[in-house]
XYZ file of C-alpha atoms in Angstrom:
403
model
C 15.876 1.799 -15.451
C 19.293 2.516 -17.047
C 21.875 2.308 -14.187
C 24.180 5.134 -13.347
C 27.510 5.808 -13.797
C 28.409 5.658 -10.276
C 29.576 1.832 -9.676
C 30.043 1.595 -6.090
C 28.995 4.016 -3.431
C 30.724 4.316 0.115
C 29.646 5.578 3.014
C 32.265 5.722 6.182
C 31.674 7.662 9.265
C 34.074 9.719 10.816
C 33.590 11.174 14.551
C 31.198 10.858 16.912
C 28.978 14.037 15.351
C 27.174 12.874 12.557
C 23.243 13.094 11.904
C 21.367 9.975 12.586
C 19.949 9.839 8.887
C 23.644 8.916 7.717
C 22.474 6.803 4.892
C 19.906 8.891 3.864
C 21.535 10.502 1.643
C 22.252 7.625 -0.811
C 18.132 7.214 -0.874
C 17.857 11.282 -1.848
C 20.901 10.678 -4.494
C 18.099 7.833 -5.419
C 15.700 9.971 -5.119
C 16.779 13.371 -6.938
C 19.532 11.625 -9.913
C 18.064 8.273 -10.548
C 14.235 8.820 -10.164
C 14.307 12.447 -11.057
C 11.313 13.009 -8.760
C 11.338 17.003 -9.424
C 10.291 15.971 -12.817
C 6.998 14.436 -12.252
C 6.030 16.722 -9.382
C 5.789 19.515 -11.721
C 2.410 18.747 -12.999
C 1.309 19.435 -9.172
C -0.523 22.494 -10.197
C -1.383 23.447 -5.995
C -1.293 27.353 -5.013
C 0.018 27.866 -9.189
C -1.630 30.703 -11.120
C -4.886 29.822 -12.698
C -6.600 31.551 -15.577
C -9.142 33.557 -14.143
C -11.064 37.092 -14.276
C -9.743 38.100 -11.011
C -6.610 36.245 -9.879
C -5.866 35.757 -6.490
C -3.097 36.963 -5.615
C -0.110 35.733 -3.156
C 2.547 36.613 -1.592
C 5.410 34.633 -3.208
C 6.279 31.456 -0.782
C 9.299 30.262 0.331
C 8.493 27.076 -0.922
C 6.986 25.847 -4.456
C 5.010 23.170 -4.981
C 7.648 20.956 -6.406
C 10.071 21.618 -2.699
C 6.940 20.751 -1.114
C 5.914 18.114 -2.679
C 9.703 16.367 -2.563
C 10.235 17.705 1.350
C 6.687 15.621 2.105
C 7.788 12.285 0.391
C 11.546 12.920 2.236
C 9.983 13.644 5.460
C 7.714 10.443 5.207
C 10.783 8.552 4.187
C 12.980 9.789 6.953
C 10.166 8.357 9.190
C 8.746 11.439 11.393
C 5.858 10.503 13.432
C 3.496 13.412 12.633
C 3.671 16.643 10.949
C 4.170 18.607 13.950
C 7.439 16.957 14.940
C 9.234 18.355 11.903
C 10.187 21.406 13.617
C 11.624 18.987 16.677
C 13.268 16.287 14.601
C 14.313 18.139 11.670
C 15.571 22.069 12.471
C 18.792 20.905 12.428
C 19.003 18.758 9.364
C 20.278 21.279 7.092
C 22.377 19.463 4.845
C 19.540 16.437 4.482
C 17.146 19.179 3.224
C 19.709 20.432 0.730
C 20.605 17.032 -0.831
C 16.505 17.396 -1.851
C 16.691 20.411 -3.427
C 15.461 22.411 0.019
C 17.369 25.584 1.688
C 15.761 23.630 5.092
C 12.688 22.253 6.074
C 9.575 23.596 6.339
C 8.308 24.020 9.632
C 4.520 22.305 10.353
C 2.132 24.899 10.099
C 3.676 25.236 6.245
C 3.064 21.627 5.704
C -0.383 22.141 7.023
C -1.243 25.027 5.344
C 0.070 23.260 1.839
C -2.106 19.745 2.244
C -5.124 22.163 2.802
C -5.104 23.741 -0.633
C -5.852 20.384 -2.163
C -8.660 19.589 -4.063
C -10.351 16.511 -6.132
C -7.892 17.362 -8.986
C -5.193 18.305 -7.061
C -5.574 14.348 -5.305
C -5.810 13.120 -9.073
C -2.706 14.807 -10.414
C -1.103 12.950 -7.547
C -2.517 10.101 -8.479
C -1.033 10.567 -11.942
C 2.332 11.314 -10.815
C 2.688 7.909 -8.795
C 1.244 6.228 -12.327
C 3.688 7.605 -14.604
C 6.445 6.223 -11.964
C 5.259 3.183 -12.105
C 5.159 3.008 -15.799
C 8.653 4.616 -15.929
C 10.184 2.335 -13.165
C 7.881 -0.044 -11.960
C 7.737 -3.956 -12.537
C 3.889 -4.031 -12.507
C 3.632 -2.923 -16.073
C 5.879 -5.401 -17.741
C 4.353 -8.707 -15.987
C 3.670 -11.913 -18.211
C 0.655 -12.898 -15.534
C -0.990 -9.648 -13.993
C -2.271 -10.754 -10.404
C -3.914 -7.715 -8.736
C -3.944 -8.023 -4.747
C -6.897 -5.820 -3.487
C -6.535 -5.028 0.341
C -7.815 -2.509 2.849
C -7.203 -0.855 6.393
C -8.603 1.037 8.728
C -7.292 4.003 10.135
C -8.718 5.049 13.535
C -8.595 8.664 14.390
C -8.847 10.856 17.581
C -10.902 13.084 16.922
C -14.736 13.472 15.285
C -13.933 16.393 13.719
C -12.005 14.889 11.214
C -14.242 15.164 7.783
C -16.005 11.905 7.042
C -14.435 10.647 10.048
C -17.229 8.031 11.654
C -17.611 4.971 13.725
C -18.090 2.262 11.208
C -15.807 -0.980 10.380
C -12.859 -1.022 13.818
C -12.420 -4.203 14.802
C -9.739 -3.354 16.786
C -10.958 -0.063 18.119
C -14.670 -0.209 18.323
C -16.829 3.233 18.662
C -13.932 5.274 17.205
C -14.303 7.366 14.454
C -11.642 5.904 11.494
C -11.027 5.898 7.616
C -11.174 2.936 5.565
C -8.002 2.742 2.826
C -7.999 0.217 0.396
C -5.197 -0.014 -1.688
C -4.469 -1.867 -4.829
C -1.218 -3.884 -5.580
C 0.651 -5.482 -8.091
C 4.444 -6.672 -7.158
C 4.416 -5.008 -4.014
C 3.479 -1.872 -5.719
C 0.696 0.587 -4.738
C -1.160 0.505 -8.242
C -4.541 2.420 -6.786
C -5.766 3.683 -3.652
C -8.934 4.972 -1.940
C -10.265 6.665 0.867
C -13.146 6.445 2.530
C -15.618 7.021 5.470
C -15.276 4.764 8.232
C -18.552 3.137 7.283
C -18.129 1.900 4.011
C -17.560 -1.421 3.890
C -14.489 -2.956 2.072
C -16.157 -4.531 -1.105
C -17.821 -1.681 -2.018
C -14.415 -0.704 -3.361
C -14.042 -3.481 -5.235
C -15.329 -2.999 -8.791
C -13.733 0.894 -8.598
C -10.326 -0.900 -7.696
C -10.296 -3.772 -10.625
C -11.495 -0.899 -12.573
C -8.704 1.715 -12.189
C -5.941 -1.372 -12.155
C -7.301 -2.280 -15.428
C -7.102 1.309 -17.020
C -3.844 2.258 -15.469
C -1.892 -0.700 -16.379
C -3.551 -0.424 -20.258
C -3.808 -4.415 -19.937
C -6.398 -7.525 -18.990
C -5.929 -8.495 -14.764
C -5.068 -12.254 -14.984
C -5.842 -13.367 -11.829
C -7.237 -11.104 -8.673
C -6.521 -12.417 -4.857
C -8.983 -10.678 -2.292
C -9.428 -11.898 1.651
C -13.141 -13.223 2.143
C -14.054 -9.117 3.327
C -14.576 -8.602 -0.334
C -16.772 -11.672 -1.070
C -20.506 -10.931 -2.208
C -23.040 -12.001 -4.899
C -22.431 -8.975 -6.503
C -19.142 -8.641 -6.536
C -18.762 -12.349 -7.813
C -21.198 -11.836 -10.795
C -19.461 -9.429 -11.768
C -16.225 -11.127 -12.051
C -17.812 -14.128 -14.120
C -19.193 -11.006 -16.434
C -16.054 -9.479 -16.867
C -14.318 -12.711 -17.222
C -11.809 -12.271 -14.789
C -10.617 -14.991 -12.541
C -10.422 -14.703 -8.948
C -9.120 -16.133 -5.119
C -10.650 -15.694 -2.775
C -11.959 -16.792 0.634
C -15.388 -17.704 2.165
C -16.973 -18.604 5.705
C -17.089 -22.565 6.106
C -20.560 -22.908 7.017
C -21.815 -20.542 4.192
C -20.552 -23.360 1.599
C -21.555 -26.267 3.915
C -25.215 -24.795 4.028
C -25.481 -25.346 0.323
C -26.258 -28.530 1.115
C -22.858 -29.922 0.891
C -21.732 -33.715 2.209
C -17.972 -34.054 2.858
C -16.588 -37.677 2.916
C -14.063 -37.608 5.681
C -11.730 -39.904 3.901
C -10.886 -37.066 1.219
C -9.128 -34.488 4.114
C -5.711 -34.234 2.501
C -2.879 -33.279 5.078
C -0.879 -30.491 3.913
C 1.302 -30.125 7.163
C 0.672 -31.013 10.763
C -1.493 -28.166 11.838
C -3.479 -27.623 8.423
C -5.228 -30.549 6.495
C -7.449 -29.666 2.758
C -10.327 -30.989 1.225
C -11.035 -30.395 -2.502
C -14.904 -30.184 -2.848
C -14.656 -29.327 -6.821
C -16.777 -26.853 -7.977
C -20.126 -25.683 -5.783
C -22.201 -22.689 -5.025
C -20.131 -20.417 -2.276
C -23.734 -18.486 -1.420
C -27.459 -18.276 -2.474
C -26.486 -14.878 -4.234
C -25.491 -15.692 -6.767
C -26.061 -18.878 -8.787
C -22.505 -19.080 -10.654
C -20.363 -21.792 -8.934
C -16.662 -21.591 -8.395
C -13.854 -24.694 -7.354
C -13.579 -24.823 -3.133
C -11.227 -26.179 -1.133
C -12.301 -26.353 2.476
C -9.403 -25.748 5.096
C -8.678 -26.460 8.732
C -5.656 -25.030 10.515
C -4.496 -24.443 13.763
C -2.871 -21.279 14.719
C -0.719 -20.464 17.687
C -3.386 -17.347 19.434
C -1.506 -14.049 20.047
C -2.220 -13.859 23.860
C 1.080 -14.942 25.723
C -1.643 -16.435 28.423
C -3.154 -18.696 25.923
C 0.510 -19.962 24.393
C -0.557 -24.102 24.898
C -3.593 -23.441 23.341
C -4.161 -23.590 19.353
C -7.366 -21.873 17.695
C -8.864 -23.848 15.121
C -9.752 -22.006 11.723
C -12.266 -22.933 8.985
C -12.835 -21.469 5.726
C -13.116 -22.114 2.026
C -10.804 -21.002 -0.724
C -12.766 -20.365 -3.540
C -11.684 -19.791 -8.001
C -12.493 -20.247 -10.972
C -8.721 -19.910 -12.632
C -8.354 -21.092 -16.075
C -5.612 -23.286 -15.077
C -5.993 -25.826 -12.266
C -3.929 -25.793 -9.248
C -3.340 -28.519 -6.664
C -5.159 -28.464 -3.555
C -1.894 -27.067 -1.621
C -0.310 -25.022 -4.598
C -3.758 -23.091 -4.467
C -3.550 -22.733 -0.374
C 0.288 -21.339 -1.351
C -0.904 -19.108 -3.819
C -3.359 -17.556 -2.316
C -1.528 -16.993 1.274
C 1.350 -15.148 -1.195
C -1.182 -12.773 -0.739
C -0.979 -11.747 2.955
C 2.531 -9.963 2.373
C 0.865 -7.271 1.581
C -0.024 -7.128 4.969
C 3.693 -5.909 5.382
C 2.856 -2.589 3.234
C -0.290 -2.036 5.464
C 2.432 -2.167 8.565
C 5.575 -0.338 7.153
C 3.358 2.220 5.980
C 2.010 2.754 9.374
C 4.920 2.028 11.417
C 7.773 3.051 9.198
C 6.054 6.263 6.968
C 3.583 6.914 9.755
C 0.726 6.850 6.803
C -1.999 5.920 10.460
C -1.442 9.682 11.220
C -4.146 11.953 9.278
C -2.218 15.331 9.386
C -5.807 17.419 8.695
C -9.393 17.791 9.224
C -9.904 18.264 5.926
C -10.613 14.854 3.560
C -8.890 15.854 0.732
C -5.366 16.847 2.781
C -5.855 13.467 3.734
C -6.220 12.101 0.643
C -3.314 13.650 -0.458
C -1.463 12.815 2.355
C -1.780 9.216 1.500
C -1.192 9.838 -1.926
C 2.336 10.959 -0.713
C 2.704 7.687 1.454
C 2.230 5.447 -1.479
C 4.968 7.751 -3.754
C 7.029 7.067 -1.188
C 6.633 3.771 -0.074
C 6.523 2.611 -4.043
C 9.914 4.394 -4.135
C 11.325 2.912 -1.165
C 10.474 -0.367 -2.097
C 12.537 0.156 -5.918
C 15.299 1.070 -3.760
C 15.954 -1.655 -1.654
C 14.997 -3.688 -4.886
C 18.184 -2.275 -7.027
C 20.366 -2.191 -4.367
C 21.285 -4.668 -1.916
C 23.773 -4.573 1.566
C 26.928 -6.241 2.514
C 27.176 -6.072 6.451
C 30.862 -4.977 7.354
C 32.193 -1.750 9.012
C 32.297 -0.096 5.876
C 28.835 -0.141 4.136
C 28.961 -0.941 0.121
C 26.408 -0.293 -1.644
C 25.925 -1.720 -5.201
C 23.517 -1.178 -7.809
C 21.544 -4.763 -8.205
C 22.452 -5.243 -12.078
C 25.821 -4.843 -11.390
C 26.573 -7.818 -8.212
């Protein structure tokens, strides 16, 4: 990214009337001069002209697809709840919709009405436009060692009417109807995403993920960390066929019923609450025959119920690869626990940009809508990366290159 011209930027209240986005508009100067996000939103080709016999024809909106498209990923940013707050939260934020290229904001049922008119293609374009930023800007593409984290959530919903929304895989809230997103990462970035019906399981998104990593970053996956969720026969053949390498997690007793014998002299301390065991290559489970290097783990974790606080729950599982090069018993426990901070995407996205919040009934808005999250989120998170805070009554900001 070739740094601006603008050296320091900053920002000083004056008054006691000011709007409560006050530093927003250093993320839209981001935004609209140093992204150029108008740019890439022009291939959106939503409620445009198409070459047919018979036209349809439309009135000419207020909005085009480009304003909306920008006034979605700014209202995500700015952190409103759901779509039909906009008109409650943002009315009176007239000059944050004009630093984005807006007269104002759109009011809900517009927003609505706009994430309806998607379709397959319409989600792919998306898709493409959240690519080519990541190509342009991103630090995904120009990795020495490519390690793909593949992740998922679910998204509970209130109501059934919600398309494809069905009771499936809650844990947390059991007989509701949800989604299941699984998301792709490299770097912190949101490399590939998918939707799906609350009862399809987690690995079955697993090949399509590696896949569309692979195709979209033009380059071989060096390593790929996945929680145990994604671990099957299947799934593991067909890393050892692709010859990829892979960490990844699996129930203790599935690798102990292989017939295993641990010697209880080789349980390796790694700190007072967690001790190892390197049990070298074995099979993980009867399907499949290829065998991978596990290291068994025991750990204590404080439980999250204040009521239980003196109390420690003891964990057992196996971390299971077959990397090329070979890590240490605790440098592999490290590695793959580097993992879980993509956790923190899962929760900013549904805290911060409110991404837990299907605005439609229809799939495909919903789809889209998520598309949106991870444009903005993936944008956020090269902000904060190229610039960085002093505390102080005045606020300087700095590009990063330039400290």
């Amino acid at each position: 990214m070739s740094y601006p011209h603008i050296e320091d930027i900053v920002i000083e209240f004056e008054g006691d009337k000011h709007s409560k986005y006050g530093l927003f508009p250093l993320v839209a100067w981001y935004l609209m001069d140093i992204l150029v996000l108008p740019k890439y939103f022009s291939t959106v080709s939503v409620k445009k002209k198409r070459n047919r016999a018979k036209p349809i024809k439309r009135r000419k909106p207020k909005y085009d697809t480009n304003q909306m498209c920008i006034g979605i990923v700014t209202i995500i940013l700015l952190g409103v709840v759901k779509f039909r707050k906009i008109n409650d939260v943002l009315s009176t934020e007239e000059k944050i919709a004009q630093l984005v290229g807006l007269p104002r904001f759109f009011d809900q049922s517009t927003v609505h009405l706009f994430l309806n008119e998607f379709q397959k293609w319409h989600v792919t374009q998306l898709d493409k436009v959240n690519h080519q930023l990541i190509q342009d800007y991103g630090e995904s593409v120009r990795q020495d060692i490519l390690v793909l984290d593949i992740d998922s959530t679910t998204h509970s919903l209130e109501s059934r009417k919600r398309e494809k929304a069905v009771t499936g895989f809650n844990k947390k809230n059991r007989g509701k109807p949800c989604y299941q997103w699984t998301v792709a990462f490299v770097r912190g970035e949101a490399i590939s995403q998918k939707l799906n019906a609350g009862n399809t399981h987690c690995k079955a998104s697993f090949k399509e993920m590696v896949v569309s990593a692979k195709a979209k970053l033009s380059r071989e996956i060096s390593i790929i960390r996945v929680d145990g969720g994604y671990l099957s026969g299947e799934n593991l053949d067909f890393i050892v066929a692709k010859n990829l390498q892979i960490v990844t997690t699996a129930p203790y007793k599935w690798v102990l019923s292989q017939g295993v014998k641990l010697d209880p002299d080789k349980w390796e301390p790694y700190d007072e609450d967690t001790k190892l065991y390197d049990l070298g290559l074995a099979k993980v489970i009867s399907t499949t025959e290829n065998k991978f290097r596990v290291v068994l783990v025991i750990t204590k974790q404080d439980p999250f119920s204040k009521k239980m606080k003196n109390k420690k729950k003891i964990h057992r599982y196996a971390i299971i690869e077959n990397l090329a090069i070979r890590l240490e018993a605790n440098a592999l426990y490290e590695f793959y626990h580097e993992r879980q901070t993509i956790d923190n995407f899962f929760k900013e996205s549904k805290e911060g940009f409110a991404s837990g919040k299907m605005p439609s009934q229809n799939f495909r808005a919903n789809e889209a809508y998520l598309q949106f999250v991870a444009i903005a989120c993936n944008c956020f998170h090269w902000f904060k990366k190229n610039f960085f805070h002093q505390s102080g009554r005045v606020t300087l900001w700095q590009p990063s290159g330039q400290r």
